[in-house]
Coordinates of C-alpha atoms in Angstrom, one line a residue:
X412 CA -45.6 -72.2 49.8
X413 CA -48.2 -71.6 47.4
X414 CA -51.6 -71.0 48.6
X415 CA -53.7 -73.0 46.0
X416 CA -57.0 -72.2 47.7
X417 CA -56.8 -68.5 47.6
X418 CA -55.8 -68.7 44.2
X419 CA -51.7 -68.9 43.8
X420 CA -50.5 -70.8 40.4
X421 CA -46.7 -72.3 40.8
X422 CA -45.3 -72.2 37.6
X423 CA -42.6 -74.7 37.5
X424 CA -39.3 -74.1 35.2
X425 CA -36.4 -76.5 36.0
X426 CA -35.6 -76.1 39.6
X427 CA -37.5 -72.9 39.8
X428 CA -41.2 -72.5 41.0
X429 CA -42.6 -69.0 40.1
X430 CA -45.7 -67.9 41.9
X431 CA -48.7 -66.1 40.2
X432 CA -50.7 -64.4 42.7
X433 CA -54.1 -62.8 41.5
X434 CA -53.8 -60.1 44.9
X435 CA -55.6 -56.9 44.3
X436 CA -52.4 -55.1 43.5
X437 CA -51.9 -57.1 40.6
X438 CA -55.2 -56.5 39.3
X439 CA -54.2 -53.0 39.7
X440 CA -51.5 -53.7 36.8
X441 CA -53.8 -55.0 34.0
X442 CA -55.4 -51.3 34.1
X443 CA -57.7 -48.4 35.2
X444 CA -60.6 -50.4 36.9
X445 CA -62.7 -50.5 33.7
X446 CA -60.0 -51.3 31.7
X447 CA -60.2 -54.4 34.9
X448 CA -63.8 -55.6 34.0
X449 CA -63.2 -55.5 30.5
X450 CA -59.9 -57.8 30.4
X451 CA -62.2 -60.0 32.6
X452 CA -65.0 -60.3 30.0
X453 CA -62.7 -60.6 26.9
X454 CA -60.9 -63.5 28.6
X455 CA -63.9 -65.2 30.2
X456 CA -65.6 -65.0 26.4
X457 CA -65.7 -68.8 25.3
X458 CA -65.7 -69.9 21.2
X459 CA -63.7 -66.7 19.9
X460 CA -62.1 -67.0 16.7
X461 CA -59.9 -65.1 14.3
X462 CA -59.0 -61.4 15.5
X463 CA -61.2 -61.8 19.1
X464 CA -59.3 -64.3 19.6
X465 CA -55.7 -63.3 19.5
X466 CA -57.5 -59.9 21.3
X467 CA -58.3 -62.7 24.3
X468 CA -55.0 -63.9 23.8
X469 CA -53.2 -60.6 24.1
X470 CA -55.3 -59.8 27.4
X471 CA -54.7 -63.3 28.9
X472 CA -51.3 -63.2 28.6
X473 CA -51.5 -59.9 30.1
X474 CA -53.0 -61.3 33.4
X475 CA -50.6 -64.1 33.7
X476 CA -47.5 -61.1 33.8
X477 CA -49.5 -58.8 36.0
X478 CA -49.7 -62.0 38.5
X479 CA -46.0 -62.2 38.6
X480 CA -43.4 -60.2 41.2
X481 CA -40.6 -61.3 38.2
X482 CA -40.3 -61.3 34.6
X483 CA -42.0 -63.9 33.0
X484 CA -41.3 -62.9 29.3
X485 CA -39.1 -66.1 28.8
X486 CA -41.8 -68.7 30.5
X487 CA -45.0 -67.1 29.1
X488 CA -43.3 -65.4 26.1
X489 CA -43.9 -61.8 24.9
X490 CA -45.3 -59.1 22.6
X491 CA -42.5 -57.6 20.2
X492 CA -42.9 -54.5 18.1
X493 CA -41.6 -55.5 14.7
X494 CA -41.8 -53.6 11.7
X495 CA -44.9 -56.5 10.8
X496 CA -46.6 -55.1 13.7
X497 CA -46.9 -56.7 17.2
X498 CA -45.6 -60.4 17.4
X499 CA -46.1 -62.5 19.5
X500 CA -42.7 -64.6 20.7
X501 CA -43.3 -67.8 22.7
X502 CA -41.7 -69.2 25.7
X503 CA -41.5 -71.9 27.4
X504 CA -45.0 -72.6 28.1
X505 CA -47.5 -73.9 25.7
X506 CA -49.2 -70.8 24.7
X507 CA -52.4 -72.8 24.8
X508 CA -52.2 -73.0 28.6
X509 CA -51.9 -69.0 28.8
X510 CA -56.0 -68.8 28.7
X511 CA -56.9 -71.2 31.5
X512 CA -54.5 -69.7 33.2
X513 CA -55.6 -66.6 33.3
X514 CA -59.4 -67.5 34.0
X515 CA -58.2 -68.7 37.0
X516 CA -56.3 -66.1 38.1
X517 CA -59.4 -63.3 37.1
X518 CA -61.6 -65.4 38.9
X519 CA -59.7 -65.5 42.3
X520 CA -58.6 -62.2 42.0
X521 CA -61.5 -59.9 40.5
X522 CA -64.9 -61.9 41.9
X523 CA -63.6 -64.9 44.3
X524 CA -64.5 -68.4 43.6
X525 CA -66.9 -68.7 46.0
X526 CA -70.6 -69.9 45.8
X527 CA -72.9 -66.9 45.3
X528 CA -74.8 -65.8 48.4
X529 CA -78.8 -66.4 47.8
X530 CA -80.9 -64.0 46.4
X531 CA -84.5 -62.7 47.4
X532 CA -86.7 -63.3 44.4
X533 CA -86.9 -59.4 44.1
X534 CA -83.5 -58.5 44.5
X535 CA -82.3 -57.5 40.7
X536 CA -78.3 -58.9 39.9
X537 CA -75.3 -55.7 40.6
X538 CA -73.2 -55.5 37.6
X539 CA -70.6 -53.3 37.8
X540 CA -68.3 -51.5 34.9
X541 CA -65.4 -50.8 37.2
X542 CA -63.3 -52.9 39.6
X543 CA -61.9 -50.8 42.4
X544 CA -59.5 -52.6 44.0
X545 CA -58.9 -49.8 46.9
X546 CA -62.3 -50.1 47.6
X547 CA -61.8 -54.0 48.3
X548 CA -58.4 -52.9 50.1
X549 CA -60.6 -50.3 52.4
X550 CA -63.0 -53.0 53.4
X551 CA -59.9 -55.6 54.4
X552 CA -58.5 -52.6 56.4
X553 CA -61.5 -52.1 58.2
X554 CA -63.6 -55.3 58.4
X555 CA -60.8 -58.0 58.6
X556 CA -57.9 -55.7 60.7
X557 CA -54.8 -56.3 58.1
X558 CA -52.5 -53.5 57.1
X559 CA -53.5 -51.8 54.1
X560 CA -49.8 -53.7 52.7
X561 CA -51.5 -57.1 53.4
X562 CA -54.9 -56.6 51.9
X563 CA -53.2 -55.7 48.6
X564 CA -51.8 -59.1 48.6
X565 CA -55.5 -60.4 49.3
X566 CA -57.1 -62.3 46.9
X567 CA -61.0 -61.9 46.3
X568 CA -61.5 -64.8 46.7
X569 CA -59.4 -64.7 50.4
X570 CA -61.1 -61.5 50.9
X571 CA -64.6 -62.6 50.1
X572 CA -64.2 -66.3 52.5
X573 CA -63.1 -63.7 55.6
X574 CA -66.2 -61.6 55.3
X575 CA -68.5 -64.4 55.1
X576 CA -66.8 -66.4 58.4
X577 CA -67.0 -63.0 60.1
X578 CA -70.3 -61.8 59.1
X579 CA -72.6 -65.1 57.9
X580 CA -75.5 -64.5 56.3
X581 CA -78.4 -64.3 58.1
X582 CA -81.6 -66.1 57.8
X583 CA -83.7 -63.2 57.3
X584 CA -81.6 -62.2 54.2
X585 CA -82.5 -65.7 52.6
X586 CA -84.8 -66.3 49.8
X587 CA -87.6 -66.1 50.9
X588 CA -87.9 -64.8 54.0
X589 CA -90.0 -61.7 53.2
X590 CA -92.7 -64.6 51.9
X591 CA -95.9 -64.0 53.9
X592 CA -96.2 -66.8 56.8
X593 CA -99.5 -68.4 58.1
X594 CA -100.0 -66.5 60.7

């Protein structure tokens, strides 16, 4: 079964369906947790050309394999070390699907896909250099009661749709509501 609204990709080959799965533990194995947010904002980047763009490429596909429980080297084809360098050898899949691909996998798995919860007018955005996916595990462990082994398979976007239903936003924490009243 693939889980679509959490974020799973079926890849089908012939008879075979191969699952991506953006879970925390596969963000885990694109890099240290900057290495995380970087990947995220090379791939994200729209319009790059030239060297940027085969950068993106070379991160994207990079995702798409860190999603995977198998080898995907023959779908999604591979880096080879050749005396030219690093070359790129395709596989079955159009390499032009690799970056849309992977977008949608950062997305679910690194911020969730969910609509952003409103801000007060004096509340300044987070940004954060680092994505700590034990952190994320930690919260699932405590918040949600899964195993720690089944909030690495969480998605963010799985993670983030748990923690609203159980903890809703309050109307005092909407824009707004520090505004002064009549009274």
């Amino acid at each position: 079964m693939i889980l679509t609204e959490i974020g799973e990709i079926g890849e089908h080959v012939g008879d075979d369906v191969h699952i991506l799965r953006p879970s925390l533990y596969a963000m885990t194995q694109i890099g240290e947790p900057a290495q995380i947010v970087e990947a995220y904002a090379t791939v994200m980047t729209e319009g790059l050309e030239g060297a940027a763009a085969e950068y993106q490429f070379a991160d994207a596909l990079m995702v798409v394999h860190a999603c995977s429980e198998r080898d995907l080297s023959d779908v999604f084809g591979f880096y080879e070390r050749t005396d030219a360098g690093l070359v790129y050898r395709r596989g079955i899949a159009d390499p032009s699907d690799i970056l849309p691909l992977a977008r949608c996998l950062l997305r679910h798995g690194v911020t969730g896909v969910h609509k952003p919860l409103p801000r007060r007018a004096d509340d300044e955005p987070e940004f954060v250099r680092e994505f700590v996916a034990r952190d994320h595990v930690a919260l699932a462990v405590a918040h949600l009661g899964v195993s720690e082994r089944e909030a690495w398979q969480m998605t963010m976007t799985g993670i983030v749709g748990a923690m609203r239903a159980k903890f809703p936003p309050t109307p005092d924490q909407s824009p707004g509501a520090r505004a002064p009243t009549k009274e």
